[in-house]
Coordinates of C-alpha atoms in Angstrom, one line a residue:
Chain A
M194 CA -70.2 -38.5 64.9
T195 CA -73.3 -36.4 65.3
D196 CA -72.7 -32.7 64.9
A197 CA -72.4 -30.3 67.8
L198 CA -74.5 -27.7 66.0
P199 CA -77.9 -28.2 67.6
L200 CA -76.3 -27.2 70.8
A201 CA -77.9 -23.9 70.0
Q202 CA -81.1 -25.5 71.3
A203 CA -79.4 -26.5 74.6
A204 CA -81.1 -25.9 77.8
V205 CA -77.9 -24.6 79.2
E206 CA -78.6 -21.2 80.8
N207 CA -75.2 -20.5 82.2
R208 CA -73.6 -17.2 81.5
L209 CA -70.1 -16.3 82.5
L210 CA -69.4 -14.9 85.9
P211 CA -66.8 -12.2 86.2
I212 CA -64.2 -14.6 87.5
E213 CA -64.8 -16.9 84.5
W214 CA -64.5 -13.9 82.2
A215 CA -61.1 -13.4 83.8
M216 CA -60.1 -17.0 83.0
V217 CA -61.1 -16.5 79.3
A218 CA -59.1 -13.2 79.2
V219 CA -56.0 -14.9 80.7
F220 CA -56.1 -17.6 78.1
V221 CA -56.8 -15.4 75.1
V222 CA -54.4 -12.6 76.0
G223 CA -51.7 -15.1 77.1
S224 CA -52.0 -17.2 73.9
V225 CA -51.9 -14.2 71.6
T226 CA -49.0 -12.6 73.5
W227 CA -47.0 -15.8 73.2
G228 CA -47.8 -16.0 69.5
V229 CA -46.5 -12.5 69.0
F230 CA -43.4 -13.2 71.2
M231 CA -42.6 -16.3 69.1
H232 CA -42.4 -14.1 66.0
R233 CA -38.6 -14.5 66.1
T234 CA -38.9 -18.2 65.1
T235 CA -40.6 -17.4 61.8
T236 CA -37.7 -16.0 59.8
T237 CA -37.4 -19.0 57.5
L238 CA -40.0 -21.3 55.9
E239 CA -38.8 -24.3 57.9
G240 CA -39.0 -22.3 61.2
S241 CA -42.4 -20.9 60.3
F242 CA -44.1 -24.1 59.1
L243 CA -42.3 -26.9 61.1
A244 CA -40.6 -25.1 64.0
G245 CA -37.2 -25.9 62.4
R246 CA -38.0 -29.6 62.6
K247 CA -36.9 -29.6 66.3
V248 CA -40.1 -30.8 68.0
P249 CA -39.5 -33.7 70.4
G250 CA -41.8 -36.8 69.9
F251 CA -43.6 -36.3 73.2
L252 CA -44.6 -32.7 72.3
A253 CA -45.5 -33.6 68.8
S254 CA -47.8 -36.3 70.1
L255 CA -49.6 -33.9 72.4
S256 CA -49.9 -31.5 69.4
T257 CA -51.3 -34.4 67.3
V258 CA -53.9 -35.1 70.0
A259 CA -54.8 -31.4 70.4
T260 CA -55.2 -30.8 66.7
N261 CA -57.7 -33.6 66.4
L262 CA -59.7 -33.1 69.6
N263 CA -62.0 -30.1 69.8
A264 CA -65.4 -29.2 71.0
N265 CA -66.9 -31.4 68.3
D266 CA -65.3 -34.5 69.8
F267 CA -66.2 -33.7 73.4
I268 CA -69.8 -32.6 72.6
G269 CA -70.6 -34.4 69.4
G270 CA -68.6 -37.6 70.1
A271 CA -70.3 -37.9 73.5
G272 CA -73.7 -37.3 71.7
T273 CA -73.0 -40.2 69.4
A274 CA -72.1 -42.5 72.3
Y275 CA -75.3 -41.4 74.0
L276 CA -77.3 -42.2 70.9
V277 CA -75.7 -45.4 69.7
G278 CA -74.5 -47.0 73.0
V279 CA -71.4 -48.8 74.0
V280 CA -71.0 -50.6 70.7
L281 CA -69.4 -47.3 69.5
A282 CA -66.4 -48.1 71.7
H283 CA -65.3 -50.7 69.0
Q284 CA -64.1 -47.7 67.0
G285 CA -61.5 -46.9 69.6
Y286 CA -59.3 -49.9 69.0
A287 CA -60.1 -50.2 65.2
N288 CA -58.9 -46.6 64.8
G289 CA -56.0 -47.2 67.2
L290 CA -54.9 -50.2 65.1
A291 CA -54.9 -48.0 61.9
L292 CA -53.0 -45.3 63.7
V293 CA -50.3 -47.8 65.0
L294 CA -49.8 -49.2 61.5
V295 CA -49.5 -45.7 59.9
S296 CA -47.1 -44.8 62.7
L297 CA -44.8 -47.7 62.1
F298 CA -44.9 -48.0 58.3
L299 CA -45.6 -44.5 56.9
V300 CA -44.7 -41.4 59.0
Q301 CA -40.9 -42.2 59.3
K302 CA -40.7 -42.3 55.5
L303 CA -42.5 -39.0 55.2
R304 CA -40.1 -37.4 57.7
R305 CA -37.0 -38.9 56.0
L306 CA -37.4 -36.8 52.9
R307 CA -37.6 -33.6 54.8
V308 CA -40.5 -32.3 52.9
F309 CA -42.9 -29.6 54.1
T310 CA -46.2 -31.4 53.2
L311 CA -47.6 -34.7 52.1
G312 CA -47.9 -33.1 48.6
G313 CA -44.2 -32.6 48.6
W314 CA -43.7 -36.3 49.5
L315 CA -46.1 -37.6 46.9
E316 CA -44.2 -35.5 44.3
K317 CA -40.9 -37.0 45.3
R318 CA -42.4 -40.5 45.4
Y319 CA -44.5 -40.5 42.2
G320 CA -44.0 -37.2 40.4
F321 CA -45.4 -33.7 40.1
E322 CA -49.0 -34.6 38.9
V323 CA -49.7 -36.7 42.0
G324 CA -48.3 -34.4 44.5
F325 CA -49.8 -31.2 43.0
S326 CA -53.3 -32.7 42.7
Y327 CA -53.2 -33.5 46.4
S328 CA -52.0 -30.0 47.4
L329 CA -54.5 -28.3 45.1
I330 CA -57.5 -30.3 46.3
W331 CA -56.6 -29.8 49.9
C332 CA -55.8 -26.1 49.6
L333 CA -58.8 -25.1 47.5
V334 CA -61.5 -27.6 48.7
W335 CA -61.0 -29.4 51.9
M336 CA -59.1 -27.0 54.1
L337 CA -61.6 -24.2 53.4
F338 CA -64.5 -26.4 54.4
N339 CA -62.7 -27.8 57.4
L340 CA -61.6 -24.4 58.8
G341 CA -65.1 -23.0 58.2
L342 CA -66.5 -26.0 60.1
Y343 CA -64.1 -25.6 63.0
L344 CA -64.9 -21.9 63.3
Y345 CA -68.7 -22.3 63.1
A346 CA -68.9 -25.3 65.5
G347 CA -66.5 -23.6 68.0
A348 CA -68.4 -20.3 67.8
L349 CA -71.7 -22.2 68.3
V350 CA -70.5 -23.9 71.4
L351 CA -69.4 -20.5 72.8
H352 CA -72.7 -19.0 71.7
T353 CA -74.6 -21.7 73.5
L354 CA -72.6 -22.1 76.7
V355 CA -71.5 -18.4 77.1
G356 CA -74.1 -16.5 75.3
W357 CA -71.8 -14.8 72.9
N358 CA -73.0 -13.5 69.5
L359 CA -72.4 -16.3 67.0
Y360 CA -70.8 -14.1 64.3
A361 CA -68.7 -12.1 66.7
S362 CA -67.4 -15.4 68.1
I363 CA -66.5 -16.6 64.6
V364 CA -64.6 -13.4 64.0
L365 CA -62.9 -13.3 67.4
L366 CA -61.8 -17.0 67.1
S367 CA -60.5 -16.6 63.6
V368 CA -58.7 -13.3 64.2
A369 CA -57.0 -14.5 67.5
A370 CA -56.0 -17.8 65.9
A371 CA -54.7 -16.1 62.8
I372 CA -52.6 -13.7 64.9
I373 CA -51.1 -16.6 66.9
T374 CA -50.3 -18.6 63.8
L375 CA -49.1 -15.9 61.4
S376 CA -47.0 -14.3 64.1
G377 CA -45.6 -17.2 66.0
G378 CA -45.7 -19.9 63.3
Y379 CA -45.7 -23.6 64.1
S380 CA -43.9 -23.0 67.5
A381 CA -46.8 -21.0 68.8
V382 CA -49.2 -23.6 67.4
V383 CA -47.5 -26.3 69.4
A384 CA -47.6 -24.2 72.6
T385 CA -51.4 -23.6 72.1
D386 CA -51.8 -27.3 71.5
V387 CA -50.1 -28.3 74.8
L388 CA -52.1 -25.7 76.7
Q389 CA -55.3 -27.1 75.2
I390 CA -54.5 -30.6 76.4
S391 CA -53.9 -29.4 79.9
L392 CA -57.1 -27.2 80.0
M393 CA -59.4 -29.5 78.1
F394 CA -58.8 -32.9 79.7
F395 CA -58.5 -31.6 83.2
P396 CA -62.2 -30.8 83.9
F397 CA -63.3 -33.9 82.0
L398 CA -61.2 -36.1 84.2
F399 CA -62.9 -34.5 87.2
L400 CA -66.2 -35.1 85.5
S401 CA -65.5 -38.8 85.0
L402 CA -64.4 -39.2 88.6
A403 CA -67.5 -37.4 89.9
V404 CA -69.7 -39.6 87.8
Y405 CA -68.1 -42.9 88.9
G406 CA -68.2 -41.6 92.5
E407 CA -71.9 -40.9 92.4
I408 CA -73.1 -43.8 90.3
G409 CA -71.0 -46.4 92.1
G410 CA -68.6 -47.7 89.4
I411 CA -68.4 -48.9 85.9
S412 CA -70.5 -52.0 86.4
D413 CA -73.2 -49.8 87.8
I414 CA -73.2 -47.6 84.7
A415 CA -73.5 -50.8 82.6
A416 CA -76.3 -52.1 84.8
R417 CA -78.4 -48.9 84.2
L418 CA -78.2 -49.1 80.4
P419 CA -81.0 -50.6 78.3
P420 CA -79.8 -53.8 76.5
D421 CA -79.7 -52.2 73.1
K422 CA -77.2 -49.6 74.3
G423 CA -75.4 -51.6 76.9
T424 CA -74.1 -54.6 74.9
F425 CA -70.5 -54.2 73.6
W426 CA -70.7 -57.2 71.2
S427 CA -73.8 -56.2 69.4
N428 CA -74.0 -57.0 65.8
Q429 CA -76.3 -54.1 64.8
T430 CA -74.9 -50.6 64.5
P431 CA -76.1 -47.5 62.6
F432 CA -73.0 -48.1 60.4
G433 CA -74.1 -51.6 59.4
P434 CA -73.1 -54.9 60.8
L435 CA -70.3 -54.8 63.4
G436 CA -67.7 -56.3 61.0
L437 CA -68.5 -53.6 58.5
M438 CA -68.2 -50.8 61.1
L439 CA -64.9 -52.2 62.3
A440 CA -63.4 -52.5 58.8
G441 CA -64.9 -49.1 57.8
T442 CA -63.4 -47.4 61.0
F443 CA -60.0 -49.0 60.2
F444 CA -60.0 -47.7 56.6
M445 CA -61.3 -44.3 57.7
G446 CA -58.6 -44.1 60.4
A447 CA -55.9 -45.2 57.9
S448 CA -57.1 -42.6 55.4
Y449 CA -57.3 -39.8 57.9
W450 CA -54.0 -40.3 59.7
S451 CA -52.1 -40.7 56.4
T452 CA -53.5 -37.8 54.4
E453 CA -55.0 -35.0 56.6
A454 CA -52.6 -32.1 56.1
Q455 CA -52.4 -30.6 59.5
V456 CA -52.1 -34.0 61.2
V457 CA -49.2 -35.1 58.9
Q458 CA -47.5 -31.8 59.7
R459 CA -46.8 -33.2 63.2
P460 CA -44.4 -36.0 62.3
L461 CA -42.9 -33.8 59.6
S462 CA -41.9 -31.3 62.3
A463 CA -40.4 -34.0 64.6
R464 CA -36.7 -33.8 65.3
S465 CA -36.0 -37.3 64.1
E466 CA -37.6 -40.3 62.3
E467 CA -38.0 -42.0 65.7
D468 CA -39.7 -38.9 67.1
A469 CA -42.0 -38.8 64.1
I470 CA -43.2 -42.3 64.9
V471 CA -43.6 -41.3 68.6
S472 CA -45.7 -38.3 67.6
Y473 CA -48.4 -40.8 66.3
L474 CA -47.9 -43.6 68.7
G475 CA -48.2 -41.2 71.7
A476 CA -51.5 -39.9 70.2
T477 CA -52.7 -43.5 70.0
F478 CA -52.5 -43.7 73.8
W479 CA -54.9 -40.8 74.2
F480 CA -57.3 -41.8 71.6
T481 CA -57.6 -45.5 72.5
L482 CA -57.1 -45.5 76.2
L483 CA -58.0 -42.1 77.6
C484 CA -60.7 -40.7 75.4
P485 CA -63.1 -43.7 76.1
I486 CA -62.7 -43.0 79.8
V487 CA -63.3 -39.3 79.8
I488 CA -65.8 -39.1 76.9
T489 CA -67.6 -42.4 76.2
L490 CA -68.3 -43.5 79.8
P491 CA -69.7 -40.2 81.0
A492 CA -71.9 -40.2 77.8
L493 CA -73.2 -43.6 78.7
A494 CA -73.9 -42.5 82.2
A495 CA -75.9 -39.6 80.7
I496 CA -78.3 -42.2 79.3
H497 CA -79.2 -43.0 82.9
Y498 CA -79.2 -39.4 84.2
F499 CA -80.9 -37.8 81.2
P500 CA -82.9 -40.3 79.3
G501 CA -84.7 -39.3 76.1
L502 CA -82.9 -36.1 75.4
P503 CA -84.4 -34.4 72.3
N504 CA -80.9 -34.0 70.9
P505 CA -78.0 -36.4 71.9
D506 CA -75.5 -33.6 71.7
L507 CA -77.0 -32.2 74.8
A508 CA -75.8 -35.1 76.8
M509 CA -72.3 -33.7 77.7
P510 CA -73.5 -30.1 78.4
H511 CA -76.0 -31.6 80.8
M512 CA -73.4 -33.7 82.5
I513 CA -71.1 -30.8 82.8
Q514 CA -73.8 -28.7 84.4
R515 CA -74.8 -31.4 86.8
F516 CA -71.4 -32.6 88.0
L517 CA -68.9 -29.7 87.7
P518 CA -68.8 -26.8 90.2
R519 CA -68.5 -23.2 88.8
G520 CA -64.7 -23.0 88.9
L521 CA -64.2 -26.1 86.8
Y522 CA -67.1 -25.0 84.6
G523 CA -65.0 -21.9 83.7
V524 CA -62.0 -24.1 83.0
T525 CA -64.2 -26.2 80.7
I526 CA -65.2 -23.2 78.7
V527 CA -61.6 -22.1 78.4
G528 CA -60.6 -25.6 77.5
L529 CA -63.3 -25.8 74.7
M530 CA -62.1 -22.4 73.5
A531 CA -58.5 -23.7 73.5
G532 CA -59.7 -26.7 71.5
V533 CA -61.1 -24.4 68.8
F534 CA -57.9 -22.3 68.8
S535 CA -55.6 -25.2 68.4
S536 CA -57.6 -26.7 65.6
V537 CA -58.0 -23.4 63.8
D538 CA -54.4 -22.3 64.1
A539 CA -53.1 -25.7 63.0
Q540 CA -55.3 -25.5 59.9
I541 CA -54.1 -22.0 59.0
N542 CA -50.5 -23.1 59.5
A543 CA -51.0 -26.2 57.4
F544 CA -52.6 -24.1 54.6
C545 CA -49.8 -21.6 54.6
A546 CA -47.2 -24.4 54.4
M547 CA -49.0 -26.2 51.6
F548 CA -50.0 -23.2 49.5
T549 CA -46.6 -21.5 49.8
T550 CA -44.4 -24.5 49.1
D551 CA -46.5 -26.7 46.9
V552 CA -48.4 -24.2 44.9
Y553 CA -46.9 -20.7 45.0
R554 CA -43.2 -21.6 45.1
R555 CA -43.5 -24.7 43.0
V556 CA -45.8 -23.3 40.2
L557 CA -46.6 -19.7 40.5
Q558 CA -43.4 -17.9 41.5
P559 CA -40.4 -20.3 41.6
G560 CA -36.9 -19.0 42.3
R561 CA -37.7 -16.2 44.7
D562 CA -35.9 -15.6 48.0
E563 CA -37.1 -16.8 51.4
R564 CA -38.4 -13.4 52.6
H565 CA -40.6 -13.2 49.5
Y566 CA -42.1 -16.6 50.3
L567 CA -42.7 -15.7 54.0
L568 CA -44.6 -12.6 52.9
A569 CA -46.6 -14.7 50.5
S570 CA -47.3 -17.2 53.2
R571 CA -48.7 -14.5 55.6
T572 CA -50.7 -12.9 52.9
S573 CA -52.2 -16.2 51.8
G574 CA -52.9 -17.0 55.5
V575 CA -54.9 -13.7 55.9
V576 CA -56.9 -14.4 52.6
F577 CA -57.5 -18.0 53.6
T578 CA -58.8 -16.9 57.1
L579 CA -61.1 -14.4 55.6
A580 CA -62.5 -17.0 53.1
A581 CA -63.0 -19.4 56.0
I582 CA -65.0 -16.8 57.9
G583 CA -67.2 -16.7 54.8
T584 CA -67.5 -20.5 54.8
A585 CA -68.4 -20.5 58.5
V586 CA -71.1 -17.9 57.9
L587 CA -72.5 -20.1 55.2
F588 CA -72.6 -23.0 57.6
S589 CA -74.7 -20.9 60.0
Y590 CA -77.4 -20.5 57.3
N591 CA -77.5 -24.2 56.4
D592 CA -75.8 -26.1 59.2
K593 CA -77.1 -29.7 58.7
G594 CA -76.8 -29.7 54.9
M595 CA -73.3 -28.1 55.0
M596 CA -72.1 -30.4 57.7
L597 CA -73.2 -33.5 55.8
F598 CA -71.7 -32.1 52.6
A599 CA -68.4 -31.4 54.3
L600 CA -68.3 -35.0 55.6
S601 CA -69.1 -36.3 52.2
V602 CA -66.3 -34.3 50.7
L603 CA -64.0 -35.8 53.3
A604 CA -65.1 -39.4 52.5
T605 CA -64.7 -38.7 48.8
I606 CA -61.3 -37.1 48.5
M607 CA -59.4 -38.8 51.4
P608 CA -59.4 -42.6 50.6
P609 CA -57.9 -42.4 47.1
F610 CA -55.0 -40.3 48.3
A611 CA -54.6 -42.5 51.3
A612 CA -54.5 -45.7 49.2
V613 CA -51.9 -44.2 46.9
T614 CA -49.8 -42.8 49.8
I615 CA -49.8 -46.0 51.9
L616 CA -49.1 -48.3 48.9
G617 CA -46.4 -45.9 47.8
A618 CA -44.8 -46.1 51.2
M619 CA -45.0 -49.9 51.5
L620 CA -44.1 -51.1 48.0
G621 CA -41.3 -49.8 45.9
R622 CA -42.9 -51.3 42.8
M623 CA -45.8 -48.7 42.8
N624 CA -45.3 -46.1 40.1
R625 CA -46.7 -42.9 38.7
P626 CA -49.1 -44.4 36.1
G627 CA -50.4 -46.7 38.9
A628 CA -50.9 -43.7 41.3
L629 CA -52.7 -41.6 38.7
A630 CA -55.0 -44.5 37.7
G631 CA -55.7 -45.2 41.4
L632 CA -56.6 -41.6 42.0
V633 CA -58.9 -41.5 39.0
V634 CA -60.6 -44.8 39.8
G635 CA -60.8 -44.0 43.5
G636 CA -62.3 -40.6 42.8
L637 CA -64.9 -42.1 40.4
T638 CA -65.8 -44.8 42.9
A639 CA -66.2 -42.3 45.7
V640 CA -68.5 -40.0 43.6
G641 CA -70.5 -43.1 42.4
L642 CA -71.0 -44.2 46.0
L643 CA -72.0 -40.7 47.0
I644 CA -74.7 -40.6 44.4
A645 CA -75.8 -44.0 45.3
E646 CA -76.2 -43.0 49.0
H647 CA -78.0 -39.8 48.0
H648 CA -80.6 -41.9 46.2
E649 CA -80.8 -44.2 49.3
L650 CA -79.4 -47.2 47.3
L651 CA -77.0 -48.1 50.2
K652 CA -79.7 -48.2 52.9
P653 CA -79.8 -52.1 52.8
I654 CA -76.1 -52.1 53.8
A655 CA -76.2 -49.4 56.5
A656 CA -78.3 -46.5 57.7
D657 CA -75.2 -44.4 57.6
A658 CA -72.9 -45.6 54.8
L659 CA -70.0 -43.2 55.4
F660 CA -67.7 -46.0 56.6
F661 CA -68.8 -48.3 53.9
R662 CA -68.1 -45.7 51.2
T663 CA -64.7 -45.0 52.7
M664 CA -63.7 -48.7 52.7
V665 CA -64.8 -49.5 49.2
T666 CA -63.2 -46.3 47.8
F667 CA -59.9 -47.1 49.5
L668 CA -59.9 -50.7 48.3
A669 CA -60.8 -49.7 44.7
A670 CA -58.1 -47.1 44.6
A671 CA -55.5 -49.5 46.1
A672 CA -56.4 -52.3 43.8
C673 CA -56.2 -50.1 40.7
T674 CA -52.9 -48.5 41.8
W675 CA -51.4 -52.0 42.4
T676 CA -52.7 -53.5 39.2
V677 CA -51.6 -50.7 36.9
S678 CA -48.2 -50.4 38.6
M679 CA -47.6 -54.1 38.1
L680 CA -48.6 -53.9 34.5
T681 CA -46.4 -51.0 33.7
L682 CA -42.7 -50.3 33.9
H683 CA -40.8 -50.4 37.2
P684 CA -40.3 -46.9 38.6
S685 CA -36.5 -47.3 38.4
T686 CA -36.6 -47.5 34.6
S687 CA -38.4 -44.2 34.2
G688 CA -35.5 -42.2 35.6
H689 CA -37.4 -41.2 38.7
E690 CA -35.1 -40.9 41.7
P691 CA -35.9 -43.8 44.1
V692 CA -37.1 -43.1 47.6
D693 CA -35.8 -44.9 50.7
L694 CA -38.7 -47.0 51.9
S695 CA -36.9 -49.0 54.6
V696 CA -38.6 -49.4 58.0
R697 CA -36.5 -48.7 61.1
I698 CA -38.0 -49.6 64.4
S699 CA -36.0 -48.5 67.5
P700 CA -36.2 -50.3 70.9
R701 CA -38.2 -47.3 72.3
V702 CA -40.7 -47.5 69.5
L703 CA -41.0 -51.3 69.9
R704 CA -41.6 -50.9 73.6
M705 CA -44.3 -48.3 73.0
T706 CA -46.0 -50.5 70.4
V707 CA -46.1 -53.5 72.7
V708 CA -47.5 -51.4 75.6
L709 CA -50.1 -50.0 73.2
G710 CA -51.0 -53.5 71.9
L711 CA -51.5 -54.7 75.5
G712 CA -53.5 -51.5 76.3
M713 CA -55.8 -52.0 73.3
A714 CA -56.4 -55.6 74.2
G715 CA -57.0 -54.6 77.7
M716 CA -59.6 -52.1 76.6
V717 CA -61.4 -54.7 74.5
G718 CA -61.4 -57.0 77.6
F719 CA -62.7 -54.1 79.7
W720 CA -65.6 -53.3 77.5
S721 CA -66.4 -57.0 76.9
W722 CA -66.4 -57.7 80.6
F723 CA -68.4 -54.7 81.9
F724 CA -70.8 -54.4 79.0
R725 CA -71.5 -58.0 78.2
G726 CA -75.3 -57.4 77.7
A727 CA -76.5 -58.1 81.2
G728 CA -78.0 -54.6 81.5
A729 CA -81.6 -55.8 81.0
A730 CA -81.4 -58.4 83.7
M731 CA -79.5 -56.2 86.2
T732 CA -81.6 -53.1 85.6
T733 CA -84.5 -54.8 87.3
G734 CA -82.5 -55.0 90.4
V735 CA -81.3 -51.4 90.4
A736 CA -83.4 -48.6 91.7
G737 CA -84.0 -45.6 89.5
Chain B
M145 CA -25.8 -26.1 69.8
T146 CA -25.8 -23.6 67.0
E147 CA -27.5 -20.3 66.7
G148 CA -30.1 -22.0 64.5
D149 CA -30.9 -24.5 67.2
Q150 CA -31.5 -21.7 69.7
R151 CA -33.7 -19.8 67.3
Y152 CA -36.0 -22.7 66.9
S153 CA -36.0 -23.9 70.5
L154 CA -39.5 -24.7 71.6
N155 CA -40.2 -23.4 75.0
V156 CA -43.7 -24.6 75.6
G157 CA -43.2 -25.0 79.4
I158 CA -43.1 -21.3 80.2
P159 CA -46.4 -20.1 78.5
N160 CA -48.2 -23.3 79.5
G161 CA -47.0 -22.9 83.1
L162 CA -47.9 -19.2 83.4
I163 CA -51.4 -19.6 82.0
L164 CA -52.1 -22.7 83.9
M165 CA -51.1 -21.1 87.2
A166 CA -53.1 -18.0 86.5
V167 CA -56.2 -20.1 85.7
G168 CA -55.6 -22.2 88.7
V169 CA -55.5 -19.2 91.0
L170 CA -58.9 -18.1 89.5
V171 CA -60.3 -21.5 90.1
L172 CA -59.1 -21.3 93.7
L173 CA -60.8 -17.9 94.1
T174 CA -64.1 -19.1 92.6
P175 CA -65.6 -20.5 95.9
L176 CA -64.9 -17.2 97.5
T177 CA -66.9 -15.2 94.9
T178 CA -69.7 -17.7 94.1
E179 CA -72.3 -19.4 96.1
M180 CA -71.8 -23.2 96.1
T181 CA -72.1 -26.2 98.4
P182 CA -69.1 -27.2 100.6
A183 CA -68.6 -30.3 98.5
Q184 CA -68.4 -28.3 95.3
A185 CA -66.1 -25.8 96.9
R186 CA -63.8 -28.7 97.9
I187 CA -63.7 -29.9 94.3
D188 CA -62.8 -26.4 93.1
L189 CA -60.2 -26.1 95.7
L190 CA -58.6 -29.4 94.8
A191 CA -58.8 -28.6 91.1
G192 CA -57.2 -25.2 91.6
L193 CA -54.4 -26.6 93.7
L194 CA -53.7 -29.3 91.1
M195 CA -53.6 -26.7 88.3
L196 CA -51.4 -24.5 90.3
A197 CA -49.0 -27.3 91.0
G198 CA -49.1 -28.5 87.3
G199 CA -48.4 -25.0 86.2
A200 CA -45.5 -24.6 88.6
V201 CA -43.9 -27.8 87.3
S202 CA -44.4 -26.7 83.7
L203 CA -42.9 -23.3 84.4
G204 CA -40.0 -24.8 86.3
W205 CA -39.3 -27.2 83.5
G206 CA -39.5 -24.3 81.0
L207 CA -37.1 -22.1 82.9
L208 CA -34.7 -25.0 83.5
S209 CA -34.6 -25.8 79.8
R210 CA -34.0 -22.2 79.0
R211 CA -31.1 -22.0 81.4
R212 CA -29.6 -25.2 80.0
R213 CA -29.8 -23.8 76.5
A214 CA -28.2 -20.5 77.6
R215 CA -25.3 -22.4 79.2
A216 CA -24.8 -24.6 76.1
R217 CA -24.6 -21.5 73.9
P218 CA -21.0 -20.8 72.9

């Protein structure tokens, strides 16, 4: 995904009208008020971090979508589609396949142990060292970068589209999101998430309909694309040959959905194991079926309407300006703001949960009462938010370098933990020595590949080797975990309490999986049919 | 349903509905306060009505759930 940062150079000159200011005020005041009102739900750790594990699967799936979709996806994701072309749509079903497999074979086992975080599950599955290393790395490294990135990218979008001061936006977003989270806990986070879905998708649905209405239909979008961007089954992608991009997307998806802390928190908060599965399967519908319609297709149409943009991230803002009237433009701004809110408050809540339960309660201050830990959680949340504001300010000084660095951190730390988590959930034979060896070998592989890419040694494989690095790191960690586990003692002989790894698929889950499978196959057919590479020939017959 | 269940009940429908309806009303008012073509005004009108309707459904669902929980409370 390209970054949304150069939006600062956007030729978008809109400033908010008074009525649009009123929309922003309604959203911010309403969300913060609801967060404060939900304060009564945060009297226990379980209530504060996981809404008492009472979230229905449907709401948890909306929350999963909202946590993962923000301004970066709508602006930067569209920019990537504008730059790369329709071949990028392969990522939809490759990521969807990974998400379905993680839904069916992992998340119910995480929910079963009633833990607060993935670190807690890894500790029960393998032992303290494995779980604690995950929690420590996520708390101290990745979450800080990630929240800083959310704040900076979100503030930059507002700075560009609304004209707000960048640093004031960073502070406003972080303070409002922190009040919502630290007052209302996970319940308030879910409410913000659902609101975001309503506000964010609504104008983009209108945008898609307006584009199709004006351009004539999907085949007309395809006909207006140059052949290099209009061919779905093209073997050349910026991420290497098509097969490599597909495999890389699959492993990246599997890594992300199985280890990202704030995402894993959704199934953990579900009211049952079945609802935990639904929280991920429901999200798959959005990511594989809806997002391509409201993000990718309008971005492809932008190639026709705005060819040769100096920065691909300008594609979506230009389309918004061209197709949406002022009222819906205001909703778009509020929706993008809601997207930043929901990502930021989810990150703060996930940090509080992980730091308080896995680090503070487990290591620093065990044996204290619930009120003490709630106070520690809120205090750590405030400190974390302040630190993330600092990280966001750092991003503003060196946006490109920091963005790339953050992505590299992600591709380095995620796959080893994902391999250990997924193998641990699938095979009862995997044990602690195997997991530790997998983490070490996976980590070394990731760092080695990072250095190799820095010295341009991976250029012959792909212009952007992010997916390649993720795949190789995952496979190296998995191979090492499996080999060492098989060569050492069975976990049952070490006295470690066994974990129930059985898979339970209810009729509801089975129905959803079948529908999803058909939907994904339908999407592949859809792209293959409309974007079969006839663009060059047809363009000659299409005016303008 | 226990007291604990009540304490953690998630009432997403009410805030979602209230905020959606408020934003919907503002979208409906936009054509009256801003210069735009009749086609654009029609789109805003339709969008505003849909948001208002969606918000009302969400609010109704939230209030109904709240009433059900209140009745179920011993």
